[in-house]
Short mmCIF file of C-alpha atoms in Angstrom, two decimals:
data_model
loop_
_atom_site.label_atom_id
_atom_site.label_comp_id
_atom_site.label_asym_id
_atom_site.label_seq_id
_atom_site.Cartn_x
_atom_site.Cartn_y
_atom_site.Cartn_z
CA UNK A 205 0.00 0.00 0.00
CA UNK A 206 1.44 3.40 -0.98
CA UNK A 207 1.60 6.31 1.45
CA UNK A 208 -1.21 8.28 -0.22
CA UNK A 209 -3.61 5.35 -0.07
CA UNK A 210 -2.73 4.70 3.55
CA UNK A 211 -3.22 8.34 4.48
CA UNK A 212 -6.61 8.36 2.75
CA UNK A 213 -7.61 5.28 4.75
CA UNK A 214 -6.56 6.97 8.00
CA UNK A 215 -8.58 10.09 7.16
CA UNK A 216 -11.62 7.93 6.37
CA UNK A 217 -11.25 6.05 9.66
CA UNK A 218 -10.91 9.29 11.63
CA UNK A 219 -14.01 10.69 9.89
CA UNK A 220 -15.99 7.56 10.79
CA UNK A 221 -14.65 7.80 14.35
CA UNK A 222 -15.84 11.40 14.70
CA UNK A 223 -19.28 10.58 13.26
CA UNK A 224 -19.71 7.39 15.27
CA UNK A 225 -22.48 7.09 17.91
CA UNK A 226 -19.80 5.33 19.96
CA UNK A 227 -18.02 8.67 20.44
CA UNK A 228 -18.21 8.98 24.25
CA UNK A 229 -19.83 12.40 24.57
CA UNK A 230 -23.44 11.36 25.20
CA UNK A 231 -25.14 12.62 22.03
CA UNK A 232 -27.40 9.55 21.99
CA UNK A 233 -29.15 10.79 25.15
CA UNK A 234 -30.77 13.82 23.43
CA UNK A 235 -33.71 14.00 21.03
CA UNK A 236 -33.59 17.78 20.33
CA UNK A 237 -37.33 18.29 20.65
CA UNK A 238 -38.30 15.20 18.67
CA UNK A 239 -39.62 13.44 21.76
CA UNK A 240 -42.01 16.33 22.40
CA UNK A 241 -43.01 16.44 18.73
CA UNK A 242 -44.00 12.78 19.03
CA UNK A 243 -45.85 13.37 22.33
CA UNK A 244 -47.83 16.25 20.79
CA UNK A 245 -48.75 14.24 17.70
CA UNK A 246 -46.70 16.34 15.28
CA UNK A 247 -44.56 13.34 14.35
CA UNK A 248 -46.46 10.05 14.24
CA UNK A 249 -44.97 7.85 11.52
CA UNK A 250 -42.16 7.45 9.00
CA UNK A 251 -43.51 10.16 6.70
CA UNK A 252 -43.85 12.83 9.38
CA UNK A 253 -40.48 11.82 10.85
CA UNK A 254 -38.92 12.41 7.42
CA UNK A 255 -40.54 15.84 7.19
CA UNK A 256 -39.30 16.77 10.68
CA UNK A 257 -35.75 15.52 10.28
CA UNK A 258 -35.13 16.73 6.73
CA UNK A 259 -36.78 20.05 7.55
CA UNK A 260 -34.38 20.60 10.43
CA UNK A 261 -31.46 19.53 8.29
CA UNK A 262 -32.32 22.19 5.70
CA UNK A 263 -33.47 24.99 7.99
CA UNK A 264 -31.22 24.62 11.05
CA UNK A 265 -28.19 22.39 10.55
CA UNK A 266 -27.45 23.64 7.02
CA UNK A 267 -28.04 27.31 7.86
CA UNK A 268 -26.47 27.58 11.31
CA UNK A 269 -24.46 24.65 12.65
CA UNK A 270 -22.45 23.76 9.55
CA UNK A 271 -21.49 27.30 8.44
CA UNK A 272 -20.54 28.16 12.02
CA UNK A 273 -18.43 25.00 12.24
CA UNK A 274 -16.59 26.32 9.16
CA UNK A 275 -16.01 29.70 10.82
CA UNK A 276 -14.87 28.19 14.10
CA UNK A 277 -12.51 25.78 12.37
CA UNK A 278 -10.95 28.53 10.27
CA UNK A 279 -10.59 30.78 13.32
CA UNK A 280 -8.79 27.96 15.15
CA UNK A 281 -6.61 27.16 12.15
CA UNK A 282 -5.46 30.78 11.82
CA UNK A 283 -5.23 31.35 15.60
CA UNK A 284 -7.72 34.21 15.27
CA UNK A 285 -8.89 34.34 18.86
CA UNK A 286 -11.17 37.35 18.40
CA UNK A 287 -13.19 35.61 15.68
CA UNK A 288 -13.21 32.39 17.68
CA UNK A 289 -14.81 34.25 20.59
CA UNK A 290 -17.22 36.15 18.35
CA UNK A 291 -18.57 33.11 16.50
CA UNK A 292 -18.73 31.01 19.67
CA UNK A 293 -20.91 33.61 21.37
CA UNK A 294 -22.96 34.02 18.18
CA UNK A 295 -23.70 30.32 18.22
CA UNK A 296 -24.56 30.38 21.91
CA UNK A 297 -27.00 33.26 21.33
CA UNK A 298 -28.60 31.37 18.44
CA UNK A 299 -29.70 28.42 20.59
CA UNK A 300 -33.37 29.27 21.10
CA UNK A 301 -34.11 27.07 24.11
CA UNK A 302 -32.20 26.42 27.30
CA UNK A 303 -32.23 22.71 26.52
CA UNK A 304 -30.45 23.30 23.21
CA UNK A 305 -27.87 25.60 24.79
CA UNK A 306 -27.16 23.16 27.62
CA UNK A 307 -26.88 20.20 25.23
CA UNK A 308 -24.51 22.12 22.98
CA UNK A 309 -22.33 23.14 25.91
CA UNK A 310 -22.14 19.68 27.48
CA UNK A 311 -21.50 17.77 24.26
CA UNK A 312 -18.90 20.28 23.15
CA UNK A 313 -17.12 20.20 26.49
CA UNK A 314 -17.18 16.39 26.42
CA UNK A 315 -15.56 16.26 22.99
CA UNK A 316 -12.90 18.77 23.96
CA UNK A 317 -12.12 16.72 27.09
CA UNK A 318 -11.79 13.65 24.89
CA UNK A 319 -9.11 15.44 22.86
CA UNK A 320 -7.11 15.93 26.08
CA UNK A 321 -4.02 18.10 25.84
CA UNK A 322 -4.10 18.44 22.06
CA UNK A 323 -3.05 21.97 21.08
CA UNK A 324 -6.23 22.60 19.03
CA UNK A 325 -8.38 21.57 21.97
CA UNK A 326 -6.37 23.76 24.32
CA UNK A 327 -6.90 26.75 22.05
CA UNK A 328 -10.63 25.99 21.93
CA UNK A 329 -10.78 25.73 25.73
CA UNK A 330 -9.79 29.34 26.33
CA UNK A 331 -11.69 30.81 29.27
CA UNK A 332 -13.70 33.31 27.21
CA UNK A 333 -14.78 30.81 24.54
CA UNK A 334 -18.04 28.99 25.41
CA UNK A 335 -17.82 25.31 24.46
CA UNK A 336 -20.15 23.97 21.79
CA UNK A 337 -20.45 20.87 19.67
CA UNK A 338 -19.46 22.67 16.43
CA UNK A 339 -16.37 23.99 18.23
CA UNK A 340 -15.55 20.48 19.43
CA UNK A 341 -15.89 19.12 15.90
CA UNK A 342 -13.72 21.96 14.59
CA UNK A 343 -10.96 21.14 17.06
CA UNK A 344 -11.28 17.37 16.57
CA UNK A 345 -11.17 17.73 12.80
CA UNK A 346 -7.92 19.69 13.01
CA UNK A 347 -6.44 17.40 15.66
CA UNK A 348 -7.23 14.27 13.65
CA UNK A 349 -6.12 15.67 10.30
CA UNK A 350 -9.53 15.81 8.61
CA UNK A 351 -10.24 18.04 5.62
CA UNK A 352 -12.90 20.66 6.24
CA UNK A 353 -15.56 18.83 4.22
CA UNK A 354 -14.90 15.58 6.10
CA UNK A 355 -15.44 17.32 9.45
CA UNK A 356 -18.66 18.89 8.15
CA UNK A 357 -19.88 15.54 6.86
CA UNK A 358 -19.10 13.84 10.18
CA UNK A 359 -21.07 16.50 12.08
CA UNK A 360 -24.09 16.33 9.78
CA UNK A 361 -24.13 12.53 9.72
CA UNK A 362 -23.77 12.29 13.49
CA UNK A 363 -26.74 14.63 13.95
CA UNK A 364 -28.82 12.76 11.36
CA UNK A 365 -28.11 9.33 12.80
CA UNK A 366 -28.99 10.49 16.32
CA UNK A 367 -32.28 11.97 15.11
CA UNK A 368 -33.23 8.79 13.26
CA UNK A 369 -32.34 6.70 16.31
CA UNK A 370 -34.53 8.94 18.47
CA UNK A 371 -37.42 8.56 16.01
CA UNK A 372 -37.05 4.79 16.04
CA UNK A 373 -37.29 4.75 19.84
CA UNK A 374 -40.11 7.24 20.34
CA UNK A 375 -42.61 6.74 17.49
CA UNK A 376 -41.49 3.85 17.34
CA UNK A 377 -40.14 2.79 13.94
CA UNK A 378 -38.46 -0.38 12.78
CA UNK A 379 -34.88 -0.65 11.58
CA UNK A 380 -35.90 -0.77 7.91
CA UNK A 381 -37.81 2.48 8.31
CA UNK A 382 -34.76 3.99 9.98
CA UNK A 383 -32.61 3.00 7.00
CA UNK A 384 -35.12 4.57 4.61
CA UNK A 385 -34.97 7.80 6.60
CA UNK A 386 -31.17 7.80 6.39
CA UNK A 387 -31.23 7.05 2.66
CA UNK A 388 -33.74 9.80 1.96
CA UNK A 389 -31.65 12.39 3.81
CA UNK A 390 -28.41 11.68 1.95
CA UNK A 391 -28.98 14.20 -0.83
CA UNK A 392 -30.04 17.12 1.42
CA UNK A 393 -27.15 16.28 3.76
CA UNK A 394 -24.64 16.34 0.92
CA UNK A 395 -26.10 19.62 -0.32
CA UNK A 396 -25.85 21.15 3.15
CA UNK A 397 -22.23 20.09 3.55
CA UNK A 398 -21.31 21.39 0.11
CA UNK A 399 -23.05 24.76 0.51
CA UNK A 400 -22.03 25.50 4.13
CA UNK A 401 -18.65 27.15 3.38
CA UNK A 402 -20.27 29.60 0.97
CA UNK A 403 -23.04 30.90 3.24
CA UNK A 404 -22.54 34.60 3.93
CA UNK A 405 -22.55 36.06 7.43
CA UNK A 406 -25.82 37.90 6.78
CA UNK A 407 -27.51 34.64 5.76
CA UNK A 408 -26.68 32.74 8.94
CA UNK A 409 -29.46 31.59 11.23
CA UNK A 410 -31.94 28.79 11.82
CA UNK A 411 -35.61 29.26 10.94
CA UNK A 412 -37.48 26.49 12.75
CA UNK A 413 -39.86 27.99 15.34
CA UNK A 414 -41.71 24.70 15.91
CA UNK A 415 -38.41 23.05 16.74
CA UNK A 416 -37.57 25.75 19.30
CA UNK A 417 -41.02 25.42 20.88
CA UNK A 418 -40.67 21.62 21.08
CA UNK A 419 -37.26 21.92 22.76
CA UNK A 420 -38.62 24.42 25.29
CA UNK A 421 -41.60 22.19 26.10
CA UNK A 422 -39.35 19.16 26.46
CA UNK A 423 -37.62 20.81 29.40
CA UNK A 424 -40.75 20.28 31.52
CA UNK A 425 -42.28 17.26 29.79
CA UNK A 426 -43.64 14.90 32.43
CA UNK A 427 -42.23 11.63 31.05
CA UNK A 428 -39.09 11.50 28.94
CA UNK A 429 -36.76 8.92 27.47
CA UNK A 430 -34.26 11.60 26.51
CA UNK A 431 -32.25 14.04 28.53
CA UNK A 432 -33.29 17.63 29.03
#
């Protein structure tokens, strides 16, 4: 095996590692409002689950999380601390429910702890930079030698797989339905990853009010499978 082929294999393995549900940060324990959407009857079957998940992928992940991951990664890569602080606080302010903000902070902090004393993680852990999952993915992507698009793909796939798993548990859906949901979301996911670096600052922002309402209601939902 030549060096280039081996390096490509390592990058692929690191991308799969970052996207894996086995990554020990606890992402599997959150439904991001989906549990409430099921409880309220907004999501009741495979079709409505597809509408919910793909809608969030287009209107939230593609318009906020992924382009901000790009900005955070580039700020880290160029050691631009001012922009790192600015975009980290921008992301924090964009989380519309306490549940979303707390999840983002805890998952991001968990991923940065996993990176240990890596120099990218140390830069991301500066006292005035609030931790977030996009920041953790930005640091992990740099630490593990991933190209920007690979880190974006890992983030989007990780989110998608967690949402489908939550739908399978709460609706519930079978494994074949889960695979159909994943297959159907491949094209919008690829489009989101491809377009994220080109989204202008003025075009940033999620537009999913029902999602924000569901996350806020989930904080006080009487019975829950997922963490609030």
